[in-house]
XYZ file of C-alpha atoms in Angstrom:
685
model
C 130.646 87.080 152.949
C 129.218 87.990 156.345
C 131.049 89.606 159.208
C 131.195 86.313 161.126
C 133.013 84.616 158.286
C 135.569 87.456 158.089
C 136.134 87.192 161.821
C 136.614 83.428 161.581
C 139.146 83.793 158.769
C 141.039 86.443 160.698
C 141.264 84.198 163.789
C 142.492 81.311 161.668
C 145.123 83.512 160.073
C 146.324 84.746 163.485
C 146.524 81.180 164.776
C 148.683 80.177 161.822
C 151.029 83.099 162.442
C 151.319 82.351 166.148
C 151.883 78.681 165.574
C 154.532 79.345 162.936
C 156.387 81.760 165.206
C 156.417 79.397 168.209
C 157.285 76.260 166.231
C 160.741 75.013 167.228
C 163.163 74.590 164.364
C 163.276 71.063 163.133
C 166.545 69.172 163.259
C 167.982 69.080 159.784
C 168.639 65.765 158.179
C 172.204 64.676 157.426
C 173.783 66.737 154.708
C 171.539 69.767 155.103
C 173.761 72.859 155.409
C 173.658 74.310 158.920
C 177.099 75.823 159.026
C 176.574 79.485 158.380
C 178.337 81.942 160.674
C 176.723 82.653 163.932
C 177.337 82.772 167.618
C 177.542 79.077 168.403
C 176.106 77.845 171.684
C 178.174 74.657 171.491
C 181.067 75.366 173.879
C 182.929 72.147 173.082
C 182.547 72.620 169.359
C 183.622 76.253 169.508
C 186.743 75.390 171.487
C 187.624 72.579 169.076
C 187.085 74.827 166.057
C 189.267 77.561 167.555
C 192.022 75.062 168.320
C 191.799 73.726 164.768
C 192.076 77.265 163.393
C 195.244 77.826 165.417
C 196.952 74.482 164.961
C 195.385 72.720 161.972
C 195.387 69.457 163.977
C 192.702 67.343 162.283
C 193.102 64.446 164.738
C 192.284 66.656 167.691
C 189.293 68.032 165.812
C 188.039 64.511 165.082
C 187.882 63.749 168.824
C 185.551 66.680 169.483
C 181.762 66.479 169.288
C 179.540 69.143 167.772
C 175.870 69.937 167.462
C 176.062 72.639 164.815
C 178.547 74.346 162.562
C 180.931 76.956 163.886
C 182.069 80.030 162.019
C 185.451 81.622 162.493
C 185.217 85.119 163.860
C 187.293 86.403 160.977
C 187.911 90.130 161.325
C 187.693 92.076 158.121
C 184.983 93.131 155.673
C 185.473 90.245 153.272
C 187.833 87.708 151.780
C 191.376 88.798 150.997
C 192.300 89.530 147.376
C 194.397 86.353 147.207
C 191.397 84.180 148.069
C 189.197 85.984 145.573
C 191.784 85.345 142.879
C 192.095 81.650 143.800
C 188.312 81.122 143.701
C 187.551 83.472 140.838
C 185.816 80.794 138.751
C 183.279 79.966 141.478
C 181.759 83.470 141.855
C 181.634 83.821 138.094
C 179.740 80.546 137.694
C 177.393 81.467 140.543
C 176.699 84.893 139.028
C 175.935 83.302 135.653
C 173.493 80.881 137.287
C 171.777 83.738 139.119
C 171.529 85.736 135.888
C 170.004 82.710 134.156
C 167.293 82.630 136.805
C 166.907 86.411 136.526
C 166.195 86.093 132.835
C 163.889 83.152 133.474
C 161.721 84.824 136.088
C 161.787 88.320 134.615
C 160.724 87.178 131.159
C 157.665 85.240 132.361
C 155.655 86.438 135.327
C 153.912 83.088 135.771
C 157.126 81.069 135.885
C 157.057 80.725 139.665
C 153.578 79.218 139.484
C 154.907 76.247 137.509
C 157.765 75.147 139.761
C 156.799 71.511 139.606
C 156.780 71.569 135.825
C 160.192 73.287 135.558
C 161.909 71.427 138.389
C 164.186 69.601 135.959
C 165.633 72.947 134.886
C 166.428 73.781 138.483
C 167.896 70.352 139.154
C 170.211 70.643 136.156
C 171.279 74.094 137.273
C 172.150 72.909 140.787
C 174.109 69.959 139.402
C 176.077 72.262 137.106
C 176.951 74.508 140.058
C 178.209 71.537 142.056
C 180.428 70.612 139.119
C 181.545 74.178 138.420
C 184.623 74.173 140.685
C 186.714 71.291 142.082
C 186.528 72.724 145.603
C 182.715 72.939 145.696
C 181.259 70.862 148.525
C 177.584 71.499 147.771
C 175.293 73.704 145.718
C 171.875 74.891 146.863
C 168.938 76.555 145.118
C 166.196 78.008 147.319
C 162.993 79.481 145.868
C 161.334 81.998 148.107
C 157.849 81.266 149.338
C 155.234 83.502 150.831
C 156.647 85.516 153.718
C 154.261 83.816 156.100
C 155.251 80.318 155.005
C 157.537 78.310 157.277
C 159.408 76.535 154.500
C 160.739 77.542 151.093
C 158.788 76.643 148.027
C 161.682 74.650 146.627
C 165.121 73.858 148.028
C 167.440 71.648 146.005
C 170.853 70.513 147.182
C 173.603 68.880 145.117
C 176.569 67.421 147.004
C 179.829 66.605 145.250
C 182.084 63.865 146.503
C 183.618 60.494 145.703
C 183.288 61.077 141.983
C 179.513 61.570 142.048
C 177.013 64.367 142.486
C 174.136 63.586 144.840
C 171.009 65.660 144.283
C 168.370 65.943 146.970
C 165.182 67.883 147.504
C 165.414 69.169 151.056
C 162.401 71.461 150.897
C 160.406 69.463 153.431
C 163.254 68.836 155.863
C 165.015 72.196 155.652
C 164.552 74.641 158.534
C 162.416 77.670 158.013
C 164.324 80.273 156.059
C 162.052 82.924 157.491
C 163.622 82.345 160.893
C 165.907 85.310 161.653
C 168.888 83.302 162.843
C 172.538 83.366 161.865
C 172.148 79.965 160.245
C 169.956 81.536 157.597
C 171.971 84.684 157.048
C 172.976 83.574 153.569
C 169.314 83.730 152.566
C 167.825 86.451 154.747
C 170.636 88.952 154.189
C 169.971 88.920 150.465
C 166.194 88.928 150.822
C 166.263 91.937 153.144
C 168.275 94.087 150.752
C 166.341 97.218 149.926
C 168.539 98.248 147.014
C 170.054 95.138 145.455
C 173.181 95.628 143.389
C 171.820 94.978 139.913
C 172.389 96.361 136.468
C 169.443 97.164 134.265
C 169.424 95.707 130.789
C 166.971 96.243 127.923
C 165.823 92.979 126.299
C 164.566 92.911 122.720
C 162.779 89.963 121.141
C 162.726 89.428 117.382
C 161.432 85.865 117.229
C 158.776 85.951 114.516
C 158.913 82.212 113.981
C 158.080 81.544 117.622
C 154.898 82.503 119.406
C 156.185 82.219 122.952
C 157.270 85.846 123.599
C 154.338 88.006 124.402
C 156.386 91.187 124.265
C 159.051 92.486 121.930
C 160.899 94.779 124.310
C 161.333 94.763 128.064
C 163.597 95.449 131.028
C 165.759 93.003 132.919
C 168.064 93.161 135.933
C 171.282 91.160 136.179
C 174.098 90.882 138.693
C 177.889 90.635 138.492
C 180.466 88.321 140.092
C 181.566 91.167 142.345
C 178.091 91.266 143.888
C 178.291 87.676 145.148
C 178.060 87.497 148.936
C 180.841 85.734 150.866
C 180.335 84.214 154.277
C 183.086 83.998 156.895
C 184.980 80.680 157.014
C 183.168 77.947 158.924
C 183.441 74.320 159.976
C 180.499 72.133 159.072
C 179.087 69.730 161.614
C 177.866 66.449 160.133
C 176.667 63.486 162.185
C 178.007 65.064 165.374
C 181.538 65.527 164.023
C 183.263 68.379 162.285
C 184.430 68.013 158.737
C 188.195 68.723 158.918
C 188.184 71.479 156.321
C 187.206 75.105 156.462
C 184.678 76.282 153.905
C 183.010 79.480 152.754
C 179.554 80.050 151.362
C 178.996 82.052 148.195
C 175.429 83.165 147.607
C 173.686 85.287 145.026
C 170.029 86.284 144.780
C 167.836 86.195 141.690
C 164.875 88.411 141.050
C 161.625 88.657 139.179
C 159.663 91.768 138.299
C 156.917 93.522 140.175
C 153.977 95.062 138.365
C 155.863 98.355 138.379
C 158.812 96.557 136.699
C 161.048 96.911 139.776
C 163.075 93.875 140.918
C 161.364 91.438 143.255
C 163.287 88.883 145.329
C 162.631 85.299 144.220
C 165.347 83.188 145.773
C 169.033 82.446 146.276
C 171.600 80.172 144.691
C 174.466 79.113 146.894
C 177.670 77.080 146.788
C 179.840 75.921 149.695
C 183.527 75.809 148.766
C 186.276 74.133 150.758
C 189.399 76.213 151.374
C 192.004 73.832 150.017
C 195.618 74.978 149.677
C 194.568 78.403 150.925
C 196.483 80.000 153.749
C 195.812 82.913 156.051
C 197.975 85.942 155.385
C 197.961 87.850 158.650
C 200.749 90.095 157.342
C 198.619 91.511 154.542
C 197.529 95.109 154.627
C 194.195 96.412 153.543
C 190.816 94.661 153.536
C 190.467 90.940 153.998
C 189.936 88.340 156.680
C 192.624 88.321 159.368
C 194.556 91.054 157.526
C 196.865 92.916 159.866
C 196.158 90.593 162.814
C 199.793 89.663 163.339
C 201.633 90.420 166.571
C 204.779 91.838 165.010
C 206.025 95.187 166.206
C 206.422 96.995 162.903
C 208.915 99.441 164.406
C 211.537 96.731 164.825
C 210.249 93.738 162.844
C 208.776 92.872 159.491
C 205.916 90.407 159.201
C 206.887 87.707 156.702
C 204.280 85.053 155.766
C 205.511 81.478 155.756
C 204.708 78.637 153.412
C 201.044 77.804 153.761
C 200.059 74.738 155.787
C 196.368 75.212 155.189
C 193.848 77.577 156.683
C 195.766 78.024 159.940
C 196.628 81.099 161.955
C 200.136 82.038 162.992
C 201.862 81.155 159.721
C 204.211 84.104 159.755
C 207.510 85.131 161.250
C 208.361 88.487 162.772
C 211.707 88.978 161.069
C 213.976 91.596 162.552
C 214.579 94.708 160.515
C 218.139 95.894 159.844
C 219.492 97.427 163.015
C 217.633 94.992 165.287
C 218.305 91.452 166.409
C 216.514 88.438 167.824
C 217.074 84.725 168.203
C 217.703 83.432 164.710
C 216.895 86.829 163.241
C 213.239 86.689 164.339
C 211.372 88.209 167.243
C 210.519 85.585 169.839
C 208.041 86.220 172.616
C 207.037 84.181 175.626
C 206.025 80.723 174.512
C 206.924 81.371 170.915
C 208.902 78.206 170.591
C 211.905 77.591 168.410
C 213.309 80.446 166.360
C 211.756 80.511 162.944
C 208.624 78.646 163.991
C 205.188 80.197 163.463
C 204.191 82.875 165.908
C 201.624 81.876 168.518
C 198.219 83.415 167.998
C 197.346 83.775 171.665
C 196.726 87.296 172.767
C 199.755 88.999 174.166
C 202.174 91.838 173.664
C 203.691 92.675 170.341
C 206.737 90.682 169.348
C 209.677 93.038 168.966
C 213.370 92.733 168.254
C 215.995 94.423 170.340
C 217.959 97.302 168.865
C 221.545 96.688 167.910
C 224.344 98.567 169.553
C 225.139 102.026 168.292
C 226.689 101.994 164.845
C 225.620 98.445 163.977
C 223.816 98.195 160.651
C 223.088 94.521 161.344
C 223.769 92.272 164.305
C 222.910 88.861 165.709
C 223.280 89.621 169.415
C 224.138 92.395 171.822
C 227.818 92.326 170.923
C 229.084 95.858 170.209
C 229.894 96.624 166.613
C 231.736 99.873 167.173
C 235.053 100.034 168.943
C 235.048 101.202 172.533
C 237.411 104.124 172.975
C 239.641 104.452 176.010
C 238.499 107.830 177.230
C 241.172 108.100 179.901
C 243.948 107.442 177.392
C 242.540 109.887 174.886
C 242.078 112.542 177.553
C 245.699 112.103 178.640
C 246.911 112.448 175.046
C 244.785 115.542 174.538
C 246.050 117.102 177.759
C 249.664 116.477 176.790
C 249.048 117.950 173.362
C 247.413 121.026 174.852
C 250.380 121.477 177.188
C 252.799 121.298 174.262
C 250.793 123.837 172.297
C 250.797 126.132 175.315
C 254.565 125.701 175.537
C 254.901 126.674 171.877
C 252.796 129.762 172.448
C 254.958 130.710 175.431
C 258.027 130.141 173.269
C 256.686 132.714 170.841
C 256.451 135.205 173.699
C 259.925 134.343 175.000
C 261.418 134.662 171.522
C 259.915 138.084 171.171
C 261.100 139.047 174.651
C 264.715 138.071 173.803
C 264.532 139.466 170.305
C 267.590 141.680 170.987
C 269.708 138.695 172.013
C 272.405 137.935 169.484
C 271.422 134.277 169.370
C 267.835 135.202 168.491
C 268.937 137.967 166.138
C 271.284 135.566 164.360
C 268.291 133.497 163.169
C 265.805 136.297 162.816
C 262.946 136.671 165.257
C 260.377 136.906 162.452
C 261.404 133.578 160.955
C 261.520 131.946 164.373
C 257.998 133.158 165.120
C 256.917 131.797 161.735
C 258.334 128.365 162.584
C 256.556 128.408 165.947
C 253.263 129.356 164.300
C 253.620 126.534 161.776
C 254.325 124.075 164.578
C 251.030 125.070 166.199
C 249.288 124.037 162.977
C 251.141 120.710 163.004
C 249.930 120.056 166.557
C 246.271 120.402 165.540
C 245.846 116.974 163.803
C 246.007 115.234 167.179
C 243.221 117.499 168.421
C 241.140 116.737 165.336
C 241.654 112.975 165.646
C 240.421 113.107 169.223
C 236.875 113.702 167.944
C 234.762 111.507 165.710
C 235.497 111.984 161.998
C 233.287 114.245 159.945
C 233.523 115.841 156.526
C 234.582 119.168 158.009
C 237.198 117.601 160.303
C 238.628 115.479 157.507
C 239.053 118.572 155.331
C 240.583 120.644 158.139
C 242.963 117.775 158.944
C 244.590 118.027 155.514
C 244.683 121.817 155.579
C 246.452 122.197 158.927
C 248.893 119.397 158.115
C 249.931 120.758 154.729
C 250.018 124.418 155.766
C 251.913 123.641 158.970
C 254.409 121.456 157.143
C 254.992 124.064 154.441
C 255.386 126.818 157.035
C 257.830 125.017 159.344
C 260.008 123.127 156.916
C 259.661 125.714 154.178
C 261.106 128.307 156.553
C 263.921 125.962 157.607
C 264.797 125.148 154.001
C 264.811 128.824 153.051
C 267.017 129.652 156.040
C 269.479 127.042 154.818
C 269.306 128.499 151.356
C 270.009 131.958 152.761
C 273.034 130.687 154.633
C 274.274 129.130 151.410
C 273.806 132.413 149.579
C 275.816 134.342 152.174
C 278.803 132.035 151.972
C 278.539 131.186 148.279
C 281.479 133.187 146.897
C 285.084 132.455 147.740
C 285.979 136.141 147.772
C 285.451 138.510 150.616
C 283.289 140.708 148.481
C 279.773 140.930 149.818
C 277.094 139.168 147.827
C 273.432 140.202 147.757
C 271.926 139.106 151.048
C 268.401 137.681 151.571
C 266.589 139.628 154.243
C 263.720 138.276 156.320
C 261.248 140.046 154.079
C 262.577 138.305 150.991
C 262.541 134.948 152.756
C 258.927 135.535 153.749
C 258.057 136.393 150.152
C 259.579 133.136 148.948
C 257.722 131.317 151.733
C 254.541 133.010 150.568
C 255.042 131.566 147.084
C 255.400 128.095 148.589
C 252.270 128.595 150.709
C 250.389 129.910 147.685
C 251.207 126.709 145.802
C 250.055 124.657 148.795
C 246.845 126.665 149.082
C 246.092 126.113 145.408
C 246.612 122.379 145.842
C 244.397 122.246 148.958
C 241.660 124.277 147.283
C 241.640 121.925 144.291
C 241.530 118.933 146.619
C 238.652 120.415 148.624
C 236.603 121.108 145.504
C 237.248 117.559 144.308
C 236.146 116.109 147.644
C 232.934 118.147 147.665
C 232.142 116.936 144.156
C 232.751 113.347 145.266
C 230.325 113.851 148.131
C 227.682 115.006 145.655
C 228.371 111.787 143.721
C 227.837 109.733 146.903
C 231.560 109.006 147.232
C 232.077 109.352 150.989
C 234.984 111.152 152.581
C 234.305 109.496 155.934
C 234.375 105.731 155.492
C 233.410 102.857 157.752
C 236.085 100.260 158.341
C 236.799 97.570 160.892
C 239.574 96.147 162.971
C 240.940 92.636 162.668
C 238.445 91.641 165.394
C 235.533 92.910 163.341
C 234.827 96.051 165.367
C 233.721 98.938 163.187
C 234.822 102.543 163.326
C 234.951 105.580 161.065
C 238.016 107.221 159.576
C 238.825 109.817 156.961
C 239.241 107.950 153.702
C 242.442 108.007 151.658
C 242.681 108.511 147.928
C 245.228 109.472 145.292
C 245.260 113.048 146.546
C 246.710 111.895 149.866
C 249.457 110.003 148.068
C 250.253 113.144 146.089
C 250.511 115.129 149.330
C 252.926 112.606 150.801
C 255.050 112.561 147.645
C 255.178 116.365 147.683
C 256.319 116.339 151.316
C 259.034 113.793 150.615
C 260.323 115.730 147.587
C 260.397 118.927 149.605
C 262.351 117.229 152.383
C 264.783 115.776 149.857
C 265.369 119.272 148.530
C 266.021 120.420 152.081
C 268.409 117.500 152.513
C 270.374 118.657 149.458
C 270.620 122.109 151.013
C 271.934 120.561 154.210
C 274.586 118.760 152.196
C 275.526 122.001 150.426
C 275.883 123.939 153.703
C 277.790 121.272 155.583
C 281.065 123.267 155.211
C 279.590 126.617 156.261
C 281.219 127.764 159.535
C 278.787 128.708 162.296
C 279.392 129.463 165.909
C 275.805 128.624 166.843
C 275.707 125.465 164.684
C 272.187 126.377 163.556
C 272.553 124.892 160.027
C 273.641 121.642 161.630
C 270.570 121.577 163.883
C 268.293 122.448 160.986
C 269.837 119.647 158.937
C 269.251 117.164 161.734
C 265.630 118.332 161.992
C 265.055 117.912 158.255
C 266.571 114.434 158.125
C 264.666 113.436 161.258
C 261.414 114.554 159.611
C 262.331 112.740 156.397
C 262.999 109.367 158.020
C 260.230 109.381 160.617
C 257.583 110.734 158.229
C 258.478 108.116 155.627
C 257.918 105.352 158.181
C 254.809 107.115 159.496
C 253.143 107.407 156.099
C 253.836 103.756 155.314
C 252.180 102.762 158.583
C 249.400 105.269 157.975
C 248.379 103.848 154.614
C 248.944 100.195 155.515
C 247.964 99.855 159.172
C 245.623 102.724 160.018
C 242.621 101.459 157.963
C 242.398 98.490 160.350
C 244.066 100.033 163.414
C 242.135 100.843 166.558
C 241.387 104.597 166.722
C 243.163 104.834 170.070
C 246.310 103.419 168.508
C 245.860 105.716 165.528
C 245.705 108.686 167.880
C 248.852 107.491 169.630
C 250.558 107.008 166.271
C 249.821 110.585 165.211
C 250.799 111.823 168.665
C 254.136 110.011 168.502
C 254.775 111.229 164.965
C 254.022 114.831 165.904
C 256.368 114.905 168.864
C 259.135 112.888 167.247
C 259.221 115.376 164.369
C 257.753 118.765 165.269
C 258.714 118.767 168.929
C 262.165 117.458 168.063
C 262.580 120.199 165.451
C 261.621 122.903 167.941
C 263.942 121.437 170.540
C 266.877 121.437 168.105
C 266.234 125.035 167.059
C 265.209 126.742 170.286
C 266.661 124.965 173.297
C 270.256 126.067 172.527
C 269.044 129.643 172.036
C 266.945 129.790 175.186
C 269.667 128.240 177.312
C 272.145 130.952 176.308
C 269.801 133.763 175.387
C 271.176 136.130 178.059
C 274.744 134.823 178.398
C 277.658 137.019 177.174
C 279.035 136.049 173.806
C 282.578 136.032 172.598
C 283.837 137.679 169.506
C 284.346 134.426 167.650
C 280.610 134.185 166.950
C 280.972 136.954 164.411
C 280.674 134.371 161.665
C 276.850 134.740 161.956
C 275.064 137.629 160.305
C 272.349 139.534 162.170
C 269.231 140.266 160.201
C 268.366 143.509 161.911
C 271.754 144.912 161.010
C 271.295 143.917 157.375
C 267.800 145.286 157.221
C 269.065 148.620 158.566
C 271.614 148.528 155.754
C 274.603 149.194 157.952
C 278.075 149.512 156.611
C 279.386 146.420 154.943
C 282.885 146.746 156.373
C 282.115 144.829 159.471
C 280.328 142.203 157.414
C 283.211 141.888 154.988
C 285.692 141.507 157.808
C 283.605 138.853 159.473
C 283.209 136.920 156.234
C 286.919 137.176 155.542
C 287.780 135.880 158.997
C 285.432 133.005 158.489
C 286.900 132.024 155.149
C 290.376 132.245 156.547
C 289.614 129.217 158.674
C 287.669 127.117 156.207
C 286.701 127.208 152.560
C 283.955 125.636 150.470
C 284.375 122.768 148.056
C 283.715 123.221 144.330
C 280.687 120.914 144.643
C 279.108 123.318 147.102
C 279.515 126.159 144.636
C 277.789 124.159 141.900
C 274.891 123.317 144.224
C 274.524 126.933 145.200
C 274.558 128.050 141.553
C 271.890 125.536 140.697
C 269.665 126.729 143.569
C 270.190 130.342 142.592
C 269.129 129.520 139.039
C 266.034 127.694 140.437
C 264.892 130.714 142.419
């Protein structure tokens, strides 16, 4: 062939290439798929498709015109796992069809030259794909042609609908698949793969009775369902109108073999599947279309998908988390509509719920859940309590200053100081209740109450017992006298018993805390306002019973010493204090266990404040006011009926004591019942 002929052929070849590149794409006939994802230039169609994606209104979509299909700009690398599971049969059938073509083309290198002879095989395959899944809209088989050709070698389309499968050969009318446009992405994306995802298989032939195989062993490449390509959801335009159903395209390539036995692209099989009964889960996490595209503020809300109404956005509710509230329990933003309705998909700020008031585990509005304390009232109570404690401390100093006064000496300055110290402990519960309850404060509350009670009323009871011991015998002979040191030793035994009880209680409470049994409990008033208090259990009832029994024992001592003569009337005052504590504490503990669990903390503080001053303050007033009023006044000789502890501790002569006792018994004597009570108490100790 001469040079002129080569030049002529080259010019002809260049003209064909130029003409093919400048040829405008032909308009596809009705039914030809043109709905692959791409940047649509149809403004009206794009707006209608976006509105349909947001609302699912098919009537509004039917009024819109279109010139081409529109794909949803679905963010995400691929379909969500739920959609893959729902359409699992379709990718499997498509992968099997592609593998059938792989085997067909890889086993015979001249198969593609006889397309016209084998077209019935391809037609049957396309029909089977269209029938493979009830949601399949169409199935397509496209055989690749020469890269310079404008049309595919063969393109078959089977459309399912109305109980029939319509098969068409659209090779002549189909647009050029070589055109690098988004409409042909399903084909070109697979053809341009440099390293297709295939598995190599070794094929062995042992067909001696048949002469068709020309080789006994060879290589083959097959694909898997996971390698099927998914397109984004799209709306198909047909006859100028959108079909009112979103669809996806599944495509898989099939390959032949090159002379070097490497895979060679031969074509693509494709199915379009309608998304029926498939919703969009914008609350899902991880990969998938529209996953994580909700507008819920995850700090205060939880995205909850609603019942699916089709492939529509906004089918979720931003439900408020515990500790937050919104209208109807959901976060509602501007234009969100009625509570509980789907969230609008328009761009905007995150939908958040408002935090509940402090202490509210759940709430429906901004109503406070915790009680509101009256700070002025509580400050006044605390100030008054602090003043009383200061007065008690000053009383300790005054008692020590007048320790040589006969009225102070008659009772014993050490025992009086002990009573004052115990009263300080009994004043502390009001201070503790001023603050919010805690495990430490609840433990300290029991300790100061029990130790203070045992110190104050234990000392008073022992003083009464000492008075009874002094005047126990009817004779003037001196009986063994209980000094302050011995009284303190007996008080120490009582305190030791109390300490053992409190230690056991504390250990039990700490073990309960380890078992998630709270010491500080949450309760509420009759109006539903919550607050925290120190919980009560059987240990508290045991403490109250012990207090009442101790006071009853003190009451029996008061009854036994009712006939003891005294110029200062101290046993009488101590008896009044014990009975006052017995009656008021009984009423207080009943109110404490019945009313306090639902009583406002301010009223609880006032209740403890009133109980403290009606018992402890009253006791101190009965014991100390008469002494302080006459601490420095001259005394007459008739007060010799009292015994001074400092004189007894110095072991002075008993003559004066005997004479004083004799003079006392000359005026009044004890009843036999008093003697029996005293003997019983002496046996007890």
